Amino acid sequence: MNAPPDVKLYRTHMHILEAFTTYYELTRDETARSRLVELIFVQSSAMVRKPLGACTDWYRRDWTPLRQR
């Protein structure tokens, strides 16, 4: 997956979301909860492409979807 360094990837976001979820479940740390809420907001507002009913893999820094090369 040869993504340029300025591209955000859905997979990376999902792995971070999973890690924060597990960390929060174990610690109940409020900072982790806050970051988890932010990650969920990004996914629900920017990553889920409502016309498609799915997420795409590549995004610009502002979460605008890109076509994969």
mmCIF file of N, CA and C in Angstrom:
data_model
loop_
_atom_site.group_PDB
_atom_site.id
_atom_site.type_symbol
_atom_site.label_atom_id
_atom_site.label_comp_id
_atom_site.label_asym_id
_atom_site.label_seq_id
_atom_site.Cartn_x
_atom_site.Cartn_y
_atom_site.Cartn_z
ATOM 1 N N MET A 1 0.855 -1.173 0.000
ATOM 2 C CA MET A 1 0.000 0.000 0.000
ATOM 3 C C MET A 1 0.898 1.232 0.000
ATOM 4 N N ASN A 2 1.339 1.660 -1.101
ATOM 5 C CA ASN A 2 2.303 2.746 -1.219
ATOM 6 C C ASN A 2 1.639 4.113 -1.142
ATOM 7 N N ALA A 3 1.132 4.451 0.005
ATOM 8 C CA ALA A 3 0.473 5.745 0.187
ATOM 9 C C ALA A 3 1.516 6.833 0.405
ATOM 10 N N PRO A 4 1.325 7.983 -0.220
ATOM 11 C CA PRO A 4 2.222 9.114 0.034
ATOM 12 C C PRO A 4 2.142 9.536 1.503
ATOM 13 N N PRO A 5 3.174 10.195 2.023
ATOM 14 C CA PRO A 5 3.200 10.556 3.445
ATOM 15 C C PRO A 5 2.113 11.541 3.866
ATOM 16 N N ASP A 6 1.533 12.285 2.931
ATOM 17 C CA ASP A 6 0.503 13.258 3.299
ATOM 18 C C ASP A 6 -0.910 12.685 3.207
ATOM 19 N N VAL A 7 -1.040 11.388 3.009
ATOM 20 C CA VAL A 7 -2.344 10.743 2.878
ATOM 21 C C VAL A 7 -2.708 10.060 4.191
ATOM 22 N N LYS A 8 -3.959 10.239 4.613
ATOM 23 C CA LYS A 8 -4.466 9.540 5.792
ATOM 24 C C LYS A 8 -5.130 8.252 5.315
ATOM 25 N N LEU A 9 -4.971 7.189 6.080
ATOM 26 C CA LEU A 9 -5.516 5.898 5.692
ATOM 27 C C LEU A 9 -6.587 5.438 6.671
ATOM 28 N N TYR A 10 -7.658 4.881 6.140
ATOM 29 C CA TYR A 10 -8.742 4.348 6.959
ATOM 30 C C TYR A 10 -8.230 3.250 7.893
ATOM 31 N N ARG A 11 -7.396 2.374 7.379
ATOM 32 C CA ARG A 11 -6.882 1.268 8.198
ATOM 33 C C ARG A 11 -6.147 1.772 9.436
ATOM 34 N N THR A 12 -5.317 2.775 9.248
ATOM 35 C CA THR A 12 -4.580 3.338 10.378
ATOM 36 C C THR A 12 -5.549 3.903 11.406
ATOM 37 N N HIS A 13 -6.554 4.627 10.926
ATOM 38 C CA HIS A 13 -7.556 5.203 11.823
ATOM 39 C C HIS A 13 -8.255 4.093 12.616
ATOM 40 N N MET A 14 -8.628 3.010 11.948
ATOM 41 C CA MET A 14 -9.328 1.918 12.628
ATOM 42 C C MET A 14 -8.445 1.260 13.687
ATOM 43 N N HIS A 15 -7.169 1.072 13.399
ATOM 44 C CA HIS A 15 -6.276 0.461 14.386
ATOM 45 C C HIS A 15 -6.113 1.364 15.613
ATOM 46 N N ILE A 16 -6.024 2.663 15.392
ATOM 47 C CA ILE A 16 -5.934 3.603 16.515
ATOM 48 C C ILE A 16 -7.234 3.585 17.313
ATOM 49 N N LEU A 17 -8.364 3.551 16.627
ATOM 50 C CA LEU A 17 -9.667 3.483 17.287
ATOM 51 C C LEU A 17 -9.769 2.221 18.153
ATOM 52 N N GLU A 18 -9.343 1.092 17.624
ATOM 53 C CA GLU A 18 -9.362 -0.157 18.393
ATOM 54 C C GLU A 18 -8.462 -0.066 19.622
ATOM 55 N N ALA A 19 -7.279 0.499 19.446
ATOM 56 C CA ALA A 19 -6.339 0.610 20.568
ATOM 57 C C ALA A 19 -6.888 1.523 21.664
ATOM 58 N N PHE A 20 -7.441 2.670 21.278
ATOM 59 C CA PHE A 20 -8.006 3.583 22.276
ATOM 60 C C PHE A 20 -9.206 2.958 22.974
ATOM 61 N N THR A 21 -10.012 2.183 22.244
ATOM 62 C CA THR A 21 -11.161 1.512 22.851
ATOM 63 C C THR A 21 -10.696 0.537 23.927
ATOM 64 N N THR A 22 -9.729 -0.286 23.602
ATOM 65 C CA THR A 22 -9.204 -1.256 24.567
ATOM 66 C C THR A 22 -8.562 -0.555 25.759
ATOM 67 N N TYR A 23 -7.760 0.463 25.481
ATOM 68 C CA TYR A 23 -7.107 1.207 26.561
ATOM 69 C C TYR A 23 -8.149 1.826 27.495
ATOM 70 N N TYR A 24 -9.174 2.441 26.921
ATOM 71 C CA TYR A 24 -10.201 3.058 27.756
ATOM 72 C C TYR A 24 -10.958 2.005 28.564
ATOM 73 N N GLU A 25 -11.285 0.877 27.949
ATOM 74 C CA GLU A 25 -11.989 -0.182 28.677
ATOM 75 C C GLU A 25 -11.191 -0.662 29.885
ATOM 76 N N LEU A 26 -9.877 -0.703 29.745
ATOM 77 C CA LEU A 26 -9.025 -1.188 30.834
ATOM 78 C C LEU A 26 -8.750 -0.144 31.905
ATOM 79 N N THR A 27 -8.639 1.126 31.511
ATOM 80 C CA THR A 27 -8.197 2.155 32.458
ATOM 81 C C THR A 27 -9.283 3.131 32.898
ATOM 82 N N ARG A 28 -10.297 3.311 32.081
ATOM 83 C CA ARG A 28 -11.343 4.335 32.306
ATOM 84 C C ARG A 28 -10.738 5.735 32.412
ATOM 85 N N ASP A 29 -9.614 5.923 31.737
ATOM 86 C CA ASP A 29 -8.928 7.212 31.710
ATOM 87 C C ASP A 29 -9.757 8.221 30.914
ATOM 88 N N GLU A 30 -10.047 9.373 31.505
ATOM 89 C CA GLU A 30 -10.913 10.362 30.861
ATOM 90 C C GLU A 30 -10.278 11.008 29.630
ATOM 91 N N THR A 31 -8.963 11.165 29.619
ATOM 92 C CA THR A 31 -8.303 11.695 28.419
ATOM 93 C C THR A 31 -8.448 10.703 27.268
ATOM 94 N N ALA A 32 -8.285 9.427 27.551
ATOM 95 C CA ALA A 32 -8.469 8.400 26.520
ATOM 96 C C ALA A 32 -9.907 8.405 26.017
ATOM 97 N N ARG A 33 -10.859 8.587 26.916
ATOM 98 C CA ARG A 33 -12.268 8.644 26.512
ATOM 99 C C ARG A 33 -12.511 9.824 25.584
ATOM 100 N N SER A 34 -11.944 10.965 25.926
ATOM 101 C CA SER A 34 -12.097 12.161 25.099
ATOM 102 C C SER A 34 -11.530 11.940 23.698
ATOM 103 N N ARG A 35 -10.354 11.336 23.619
ATOM 104 C CA ARG A 35 -9.735 11.062 22.313
ATOM 105 C C ARG A 35 -10.543 10.030 21.534
ATOM 106 N N LEU A 36 -11.100 9.059 22.232
ATOM 107 C CA LEU A 36 -11.937 8.053 21.590
ATOM 108 C C LEU A 36 -13.183 8.692 20.985
ATOM 109 N N VAL A 37 -13.792 9.608 21.711
ATOM 110 C CA VAL A 37 -14.958 10.328 21.183
ATOM 111 C C VAL A 37 -14.566 11.123 19.939
ATOM 112 N N GLU A 38 -13.395 11.753 19.955
ATOM 113 C CA GLU A 38 -12.920 12.488 18.770
ATOM 114 C C GLU A 38 -12.745 11.553 17.577
ATOM 115 N N LEU A 39 -12.151 10.390 17.806
ATOM 116 C CA LEU A 39 -11.954 9.421 16.725
ATOM 117 C C LEU A 39 -13.285 8.944 16.149
ATOM 118 N N ILE A 40 -14.252 8.704 17.017
ATOM 119 C CA ILE A 40 -15.579 8.284 16.557
ATOM 120 C C ILE A 40 -16.235 9.398 15.755
ATOM 121 N N PHE A 41 -16.068 10.637 16.197
ATOM 122 C CA PHE A 41 -16.628 11.770 15.459
ATOM 123 C C PHE A 41 -16.014 11.869 14.065
ATOM 124 N N VAL A 42 -14.699 11.735 13.969
ATOM 125 C CA VAL A 42 -14.036 11.791 12.654
ATOM 126 C C VAL A 42 -14.588 10.695 11.750
ATOM 127 N N GLN A 43 -14.711 9.504 12.296
ATOM 128 C CA GLN A 43 -15.204 8.407 11.463
ATOM 129 C C GLN A 43 -16.637 8.650 11.016
ATOM 130 N N SER A 44 -17.496 9.060 11.917
ATOM 131 C CA SER A 44 -18.906 9.217 11.552
ATOM 132 C C SER A 44 -19.173 10.438 10.693
ATOM 133 N N SER A 45 -18.369 11.477 10.826
ATOM 134 C CA SER A 45 -18.640 12.702 10.068
ATOM 135 C C SER A 45 -17.828 12.828 8.791
ATOM 136 N N ALA A 46 -16.653 12.205 8.727
ATOM 137 C CA ALA A 46 -15.784 12.403 7.565
ATOM 138 C C ALA A 46 -15.488 11.122 6.793
ATOM 139 N N MET A 47 -15.415 10.014 7.472
ATOM 140 C CA MET A 47 -14.970 8.797 6.799
ATOM 141 C C MET A 47 -16.110 7.984 6.207
ATOM 142 N N VAL A 48 -17.258 7.987 6.848
ATOM 143 C CA VAL A 48 -18.389 7.248 6.293
ATOM 144 C C VAL A 48 -18.961 8.067 5.152
ATOM 145 N N ARG A 49 -18.902 7.516 3.963
ATOM 146 C CA ARG A 49 -19.409 8.199 2.776
ATOM 147 C C ARG A 49 -20.862 7.798 2.610
ATOM 148 N N LYS A 50 -21.735 8.670 3.062
ATOM 149 C CA LYS A 50 -23.154 8.347 3.119
ATOM 150 C C LYS A 50 -23.751 7.890 1.786
ATOM 151 N N PRO A 51 -23.404 8.521 0.643
ATOM 152 C CA PRO A 51 -23.961 8.026 -0.621
ATOM 153 C C PRO A 51 -23.554 6.577 -0.929
ATOM 154 N N LEU A 52 -22.381 6.173 -0.471
ATOM 155 C CA LEU A 52 -21.909 4.803 -0.708
ATOM 156 C C LEU A 52 -22.340 3.847 0.399
ATOM 157 N N GLY A 53 -22.582 4.398 1.591
ATOM 158 C CA GLY A 53 -22.885 3.556 2.738
ATOM 159 C C GLY A 53 -21.661 2.792 3.228
ATOM 160 N N ALA A 54 -20.483 3.351 2.965
ATOM 161 C CA ALA A 54 -19.232 2.685 3.333
ATOM 162 C C ALA A 54 -18.124 3.719 3.489
ATOM 163 N N CYS A 55 -16.973 3.250 3.920
ATOM 164 C CA CYS A 55 -15.789 4.108 4.032
ATOM 165 C C CYS A 55 -14.852 3.812 2.862
ATOM 166 N N THR A 56 -14.067 4.798 2.498
ATOM 167 C CA THR A 56 -13.007 4.571 1.518
ATOM 168 C C THR A 56 -11.674 4.553 2.257
ATOM 169 N N ASP A 57 -10.609 4.176 1.568
ATOM 170 C CA ASP A 57 -9.328 3.966 2.244
ATOM 171 C C ASP A 57 -8.438 5.195 2.370
ATOM 172 N N TRP A 58 -8.385 6.047 1.361
ATOM 173 C CA TRP A 58 -7.413 7.137 1.328
ATOM 174 C C TRP A 58 -8.092 8.484 1.463
ATOM 175 N N TYR A 59 -7.453 9.386 2.255
ATOM 176 C CA TYR A 59 -8.001 10.726 2.494
ATOM 177 C C TYR A 59 -6.883 11.757 2.480
ATOM 178 N N ARG A 60 -7.251 12.985 2.114
ATOM 179 C CA ARG A 60 -6.322 14.106 2.268
ATOM 180 C C ARG A 60 -6.260 14.457 3.750
ATOM 181 N N ARG A 61 -5.366 15.373 4.095
ATOM 182 C CA ARG A 61 -5.230 15.789 5.501
ATOM 183 C C ARG A 61 -6.524 16.364 6.076
ATOM 184 N N ASP A 62 -7.373 16.944 5.223
ATOM 185 C CA ASP A 62 -8.646 17.506 5.698
ATOM 186 C C ASP A 62 -9.783 16.483 5.638
ATOM 187 N N TRP A 63 -9.465 15.227 5.441
ATOM 188 C CA TRP A 63 -10.396 14.103 5.371
ATOM 189 C C TRP A 63 -11.253 14.089 4.099
ATOM 190 N N THR A 64 -10.830 14.794 3.068
ATOM 191 C CA THR A 64 -11.489 14.698 1.771
ATOM 192 C C THR A 64 -11.074 13.365 1.142
ATOM 193 N N PRO A 65 -12.022 12.553 0.691
ATOM 194 C CA PRO A 65 -11.666 11.253 0.109
ATOM 195 C C PRO A 65 -10.839 11.388 -1.169
ATOM 196 N N LEU A 66 -9.904 10.471 -1.343
ATOM 197 C CA LEU A 66 -9.085 10.377 -2.557
ATOM 198 C C LEU A 66 -9.377 9.052 -3.255
ATOM 199 N N ARG A 67 -9.193 9.047 -4.550
ATOM 200 C CA ARG A 67 -9.261 7.777 -5.276
ATOM 201 C C ARG A 67 -7.935 7.054 -5.079
ATOM 202 N N GLN A 68 -8.007 5.741 -4.894
ATOM 203 C CA GLN A 68 -6.770 4.972 -4.788
ATOM 204 C C GLN A 68 -6.108 4.889 -6.138
ATOM 205 N N ARG A 69 -4.802 4.882 -6.114
ATOM 206 C CA ARG A 69 -4.038 4.841 -7.365
ATOM 207 C C ARG A 69 -3.763 3.427 -7.794
#
